[in-house]
Amino acid sequence: MFKIIEKQSLTPNTDLMIIDAPEIARKAAPGQFVILRKDETCERIPLTIADFDREQGTVTVIFQKVGKSTRELGELKSGDVIRNFVGPLGKPSTIKMYGGRVILVAGGVGIAPVYPIARALKDAGNYVYVIMGARSADLIFWEDKMNAVCDELILCTDDGSRGRKCVVTEPLTELLEAPWITGHVWAIGPAIMMKFCCKTVEPFDAPIDVSLDSIMVDGTGMCGACRVEVDGQMRFACVDGPEFDGSKVNWDVVLARKKVFSQEEQEAMQVWNREHQSEH
Amino acid sequence: MTEVNLTVKERMSIPRHEMPLQNPVVRAHNFSEVALGYDLETAMAEAERCLQCKNTPCIQGCPVQVPINRFIMALRAGDLAKAAQIIKEKNNLPAVSGRVCPQESQCESRCTLGLKGRAVAIGRLERFVADWDLQHSQDQIEKAPATGKRVAVIGSGPAGLTCAADLARQGHSVEVFEALHEPGGVLIYGIPEFRLPKEIVRKEVAYVERLGVKVHLDCVAGKLYTVDELLHEQGFDAVFMGTGAGLPVFMNIPGINAIGVYSANEFLTRINLMKGFRFPEYDTPVHVGKFIAVVGAGNVAMDAARCALRMCGLHQDGKGSQKPEVHVVYRRSREEVPARAEEVEHAEDEGVQFDFLTNPVEILVNVSNVVTGMRCVRMQLGEPDASGRRSPVEIPGSEFVLPVDTVIMALGTRANPLTSEAAPAVERSPRGNILVDASNGRTDEPGVWAGGDVVTGAATVISAMGAGKRAAADIDAWLREKDKDNSRLPLAV
Ligand SMILES: Cc1cc2nc3c(=O)[nH]c(=O)nc-3n(C[C@H](O)[C@H](O)[C@H](O)COP(=O)(O)OP(=O)(O)OC[C@H]3O[C@@H](n4cnc5c(N)ncnc54)[C@H](O)[C@@H]3O)c2cc1C
Ligand SMILES: Cc1cc2nc3c(=O)[nH]c(=O)nc-3n(C[C@H](O)[C@H](O)[C@H](O)COP(=O)(O)OP(=O)(O)OC[C@H]3O[C@@H](n4cnc5c(N)ncnc54)[C@H](O)[C@@H]3O)c2cc1C
Ligand code: SF4
Ligand code: SF4
Ligand code: FES
């Protein structure tokens, strides 16, 4: 059992939880994730480690309430417990001093995984740009926190309600065109955003890493549900990733495989909605 | 109990007792156990068939040397508690092995009666005694005095559990570290409920815990801790690695990443570990279509096929549309099928169809990348290959399309990939298996042992248990030897 030390609502559909998990906090590194299971009948939900505090012994996760399991998770409060909390899984991001500046693109809930990577890159001495994008102002969170760990923060929204009115690839192109070598780019967010970031970066020859949130079950390399195609090879996102060289990812496979269970997910959501309407 | 004194001839004239089974038509729609087990009367009658051979050839066929003649004798005398105790001298998980051991190629293959008529049903008797024991025993836990030594066991499959139990009995303090949220390894995530009820696995694990073994779940070696840290920071004196062979192998054909293609491990894990057969009460979904192809013909393939059949049955109830079809697609012929004969028979009785001498070459998909069919070729058997089996060769121009909507790949597995991160220094084969001294499970790293599927590649429950036992005996001897050495050293300070 793992205790929820603190629960916050960040945006109308995004929640944050600080979990008491000292052993995982001790080992956690930027780029890694956990898998949690709320209780006996629940799915195993993979979530990126958004923050960790080795002294307090805590791990922070941020999740978007997209389906039945994440909505149920959102109903938990500070002081409640989570049955299973496994990690840190996956390979950490490669943190080092890159020649030139680094650019991190965070889309939507991708702000969460980008934060610890930005912080570590800054600590390693890099000049760090963060481009943060969302559909509208109310979906943006952790602006102050992010500001504190990067050199320059560029905000944009689809509707212009906060920052620039554009998609993230626009400021990304501008940065890449500027006469300063780009050491490395990260793009973390919806698959379609990552795909377009890779397209944007391609002509500039800058290395780009993306974080693939495939559907997962065990997270230890035992089921192959998370398989993706990188450089023509089958790779397992849970043990070989979740970060991969974005220029080599087969996006058709990534985008298609995310929809594997859409029919069942909808069914579960309908049952959940019915039950919850009758409660209220 | 009536006293029976039969002659050899009389014993040999008793026919082997069949195991009662759930009706195939009914069981194809449920996940309850298929084989129902002997009752006391049948078990006693079957026990009468044993000739109590002096040279006990049956024991030579058992990877852990269960004293078969002695436990059958105790059963014959009506002393079930003693029979159980005799089995447990060598076998910590008899309710499991009694159900899933390939007895026909192990103990029963050597039985004197097997040569002439049909072998004593050793596995069924073992299961009967073990089940009785789980219900009745007050197990008196006998343990050696505490040694103060600490052993870490990574993985809670049959290898790890057996090693842990034996070391705990020797008085060592043992902690098991398991990556998943339930202990048992393949017994819990792979082998389905209808062949090995999870209740049995839980009881066997509870027994190991009563011996004083501490089981830590959700602890992934290589991520949360390494073998090095266990030995040098956390104060363990020895480590046993039983991380299994779970990494699924996929065919390298077009369409392998399509929606509707599973590894057998994913399919079985969703159904067994995550209880997908109770969706939406349990949240984890399993999508099963109407025409399912399982590629491969080992035990894993049989389990996947029979689970698929049941999932169709569950979904079809009340809807009554198209009759679902489950096909096992295998590139060799019936003679080469690696699965146990009994499993193949059960699958056929339940309605699984077999396409022998058939090999998939492409998985066909629609615009949304969803499986719509599987292009296959017919094969014929050519010359025997290195393994002595006749290798299949394609028949030119024999291509055809199987109209499947779900494909399950059951082509074998390799060592779990995190094993190398858990113990980078331990020597492994190019395929990732840990290299050990087979007689005692020692790796080339001092203080580190390994056994089970992670060493041998996918094998059997009982061979994994045997490896766990051999390693436990060696670890115990090594720890005691180390103690002696240390006491000879002058005290520091
Ligand atoms: C390595 C990794 C890190 C992730 N980090 C975050 C994070 O930090 N914050 C966050 O909000 N989300 C994250 N996700 C995605 C998150 O796991 C899914 O949104 C969640 O499992 C959806 O569950 P649901 O039942 O609420 O929704 P569902 O109704 O089941 O599905 C909604 C959407 O989530 C996807 N999904 C469903 N099940 C899974 C699964 N087991 N694994 C991955 N995706 C799934 C579906 O394809 C669908 O698009 C991460 C996923 C991975 C693999
Ligand atoms: C579907 C199926 C059906 C089978 N049917 C039969 C049968 O009928 N009869 C038979 O004799 N055999 C059968 N087998 C084979 C048998 O189950 C295996 O040979 C046996 O379970 C191997 O035992 P093990 O302890 O070596 O490994 P496993 O049972 O694989 O256990 C390994 C454990 O280690 C854990 N682990 C892995 N990596 C880590 C890590 N990094 N950190 C912590 N823990 C980790 C895993 O989660 C797992 O729990 C079957 C196998 C399958 C898959
Ligand atoms: S453990 Fe397996 S091989 Fe040994 S006696 Fe029992 S059933 Fe036979
Ligand atoms: S070989 Fe068969 S008959 Fe002989 S002791 Fe063993 S089980 Fe009994
Ligand atoms: S989640 Fe099962 S192999 Fe990656």
Coordinates of C-alpha atoms in Angstrom, one line a residue, chain A residues 2 23-24 26-27 32 37 40-44 68-69 72 83-92 215-229 234 236 238-239 252-253 256-261 263-265 267-268 271, chain B residues 179-182 189 202 217-220 223-226 229 233-234 246-248 250-252 255-267 269-270 273-275 279-288 368-369 413 416-418 421:
Chain A
F2 CA 1.3 3.4 -0.9
E23 CA 12.6 3.4 -2.3
I24 CA 11.4 4.4 -5.8
R26 CA 15.8 7.0 -4.2
K27 CA 16.3 5.4 -7.6
Q32 CA 11.5 7.0 -16.1
R37 CA -2.8 -0.1 -9.7
E40 CA -7.7 -5.2 -7.0
T41 CA -10.0 -4.8 -10.0
C42 CA -8.0 -2.0 -11.6
E43 CA -5.8 -1.9 -14.6
R44 CA -2.0 -1.3 -14.3
K68 CA -12.4 5.0 -16.7
S69 CA -9.2 4.1 -14.9
E72 CA -11.3 6.6 -10.8
R83 CA -2.5 -0.7 -3.8
N84 CA 0.5 -1.1 -6.2
F85 CA 3.1 1.3 -7.2
V86 CA 6.0 -0.1 -9.2
G87 CA 9.1 1.6 -10.5
P88 CA 11.2 3.3 -11.6
L89 CA 10.7 1.6 -15.0
G90 CA 12.2 2.3 -18.3
K91 CA 15.6 3.8 -19.3
P92 CA 16.4 7.2 -17.9
I215 CA -0.2 0.5 -24.2
M216 CA 1.5 -1.5 -21.5
V217 CA 0.6 -4.4 -19.1
D218 CA 3.6 -5.6 -17.1
G219 CA 6.3 -3.0 -17.9
T220 CA 9.1 -5.6 -17.5
G221 CA 9.4 -6.9 -21.1
M222 CA 7.2 -9.9 -20.6
C223 CA 4.1 -9.2 -22.8
G224 CA 5.1 -7.3 -25.9
A225 CA 2.0 -5.1 -25.8
C226 CA 4.2 -2.0 -25.8
R227 CA 6.1 -3.0 -29.0
V228 CA 7.0 -0.2 -31.4
E229 CA 9.0 -0.1 -34.5
M234 CA 10.7 -4.2 -33.0
F236 CA 9.6 -2.8 -26.3
C238 CA 8.8 -0.5 -21.4
V239 CA 12.4 -1.8 -21.3
D252 CA 2.0 4.7 -38.2
V253 CA 2.6 1.8 -35.9
A256 CA -2.5 2.7 -34.8
R257 CA -1.5 0.6 -31.7
K258 CA -2.8 3.2 -29.3
K259 CA -6.3 2.4 -30.5
V260 CA -6.1 -1.3 -29.8
F261 CA -8.7 -1.2 -27.1
Q263 CA -14.0 -0.2 -28.2
E264 CA -13.4 -1.8 -24.8
E265 CA -12.3 1.6 -23.3
E267 CA -17.6 0.3 -23.1
A268 CA -15.9 0.7 -19.7
V271 CA -20.6 1.5 -17.6
Chain B
A179 CA 8.3 -7.6 -10.1
L180 CA 4.6 -8.2 -10.5
H181 CA 1.7 -7.5 -8.1
E182 CA 1.1 -11.2 -7.3
Y189 CA 0.2 -15.0 -15.0
R202 CA -2.1 -18.8 -3.4
L217 CA 5.9 -7.5 -4.5
D218 CA 6.2 -4.7 -7.0
C219 CA 10.0 -4.9 -6.7
V220 CA 11.8 -4.9 -10.1
K223 CA 15.5 -1.0 -11.6
L224 CA 14.7 -0.7 -7.8
Y225 CA 17.8 -2.6 -6.8
T226 CA 20.6 -4.7 -8.3
E229 CA 23.3 -3.7 -4.0
E233 CA 24.6 -2.6 0.6
Q234 CA 21.6 -4.4 1.9
G246 CA 9.1 -14.3 -20.3
L247 CA 10.4 -12.3 -23.3
P248 CA 8.0 -13.2 -26.1
F250 CA 7.4 -12.6 -32.5
M251 CA 7.5 -13.7 -36.2
N252 CA 9.2 -11.3 -38.5
G255 CA 1.5 -7.0 -40.1
I256 CA 3.0 -8.3 -36.9
N257 CA 2.3 -5.0 -35.1
A258 CA -1.3 -4.8 -36.3
I259 CA -4.3 -4.4 -34.0
G260 CA -5.4 -7.9 -33.1
V261 CA -2.0 -9.5 -32.8
Y262 CA -1.0 -10.6 -29.3
S263 CA 1.9 -12.5 -27.9
A264 CA 0.6 -15.5 -25.9
N265 CA 2.0 -13.9 -22.8
E266 CA 0.1 -10.7 -23.3
F267 CA -3.1 -12.6 -24.0
T269 CA -1.6 -12.1 -18.7
R270 CA -4.6 -10.0 -19.5
L273 CA -3.2 -12.1 -13.9
M274 CA -5.5 -9.1 -14.7
K275 CA -8.6 -11.3 -14.7
F279 CA -14.2 -7.5 -17.8
P280 CA -15.8 -4.9 -17.2
E281 CA -15.9 -5.9 -13.5
Y282 CA -12.1 -6.0 -13.8
D283 CA -10.8 -3.1 -15.9
T284 CA -8.2 -4.8 -18.1
P285 CA -9.7 -5.4 -21.6
V286 CA -9.0 -8.3 -23.8
H287 CA -10.3 -8.1 -27.3
V288 CA -11.2 -11.5 -28.8
S368 CA -7.0 1.2 -39.7
N369 CA -4.3 -1.5 -39.3
T413 CA 10.1 -17.0 -25.1
N416 CA 13.5 -11.8 -19.1
P417 CA 15.3 -8.7 -20.4
L418 CA 15.8 -7.0 -17.1
E421 CA 20.3 -5.0 -15.7

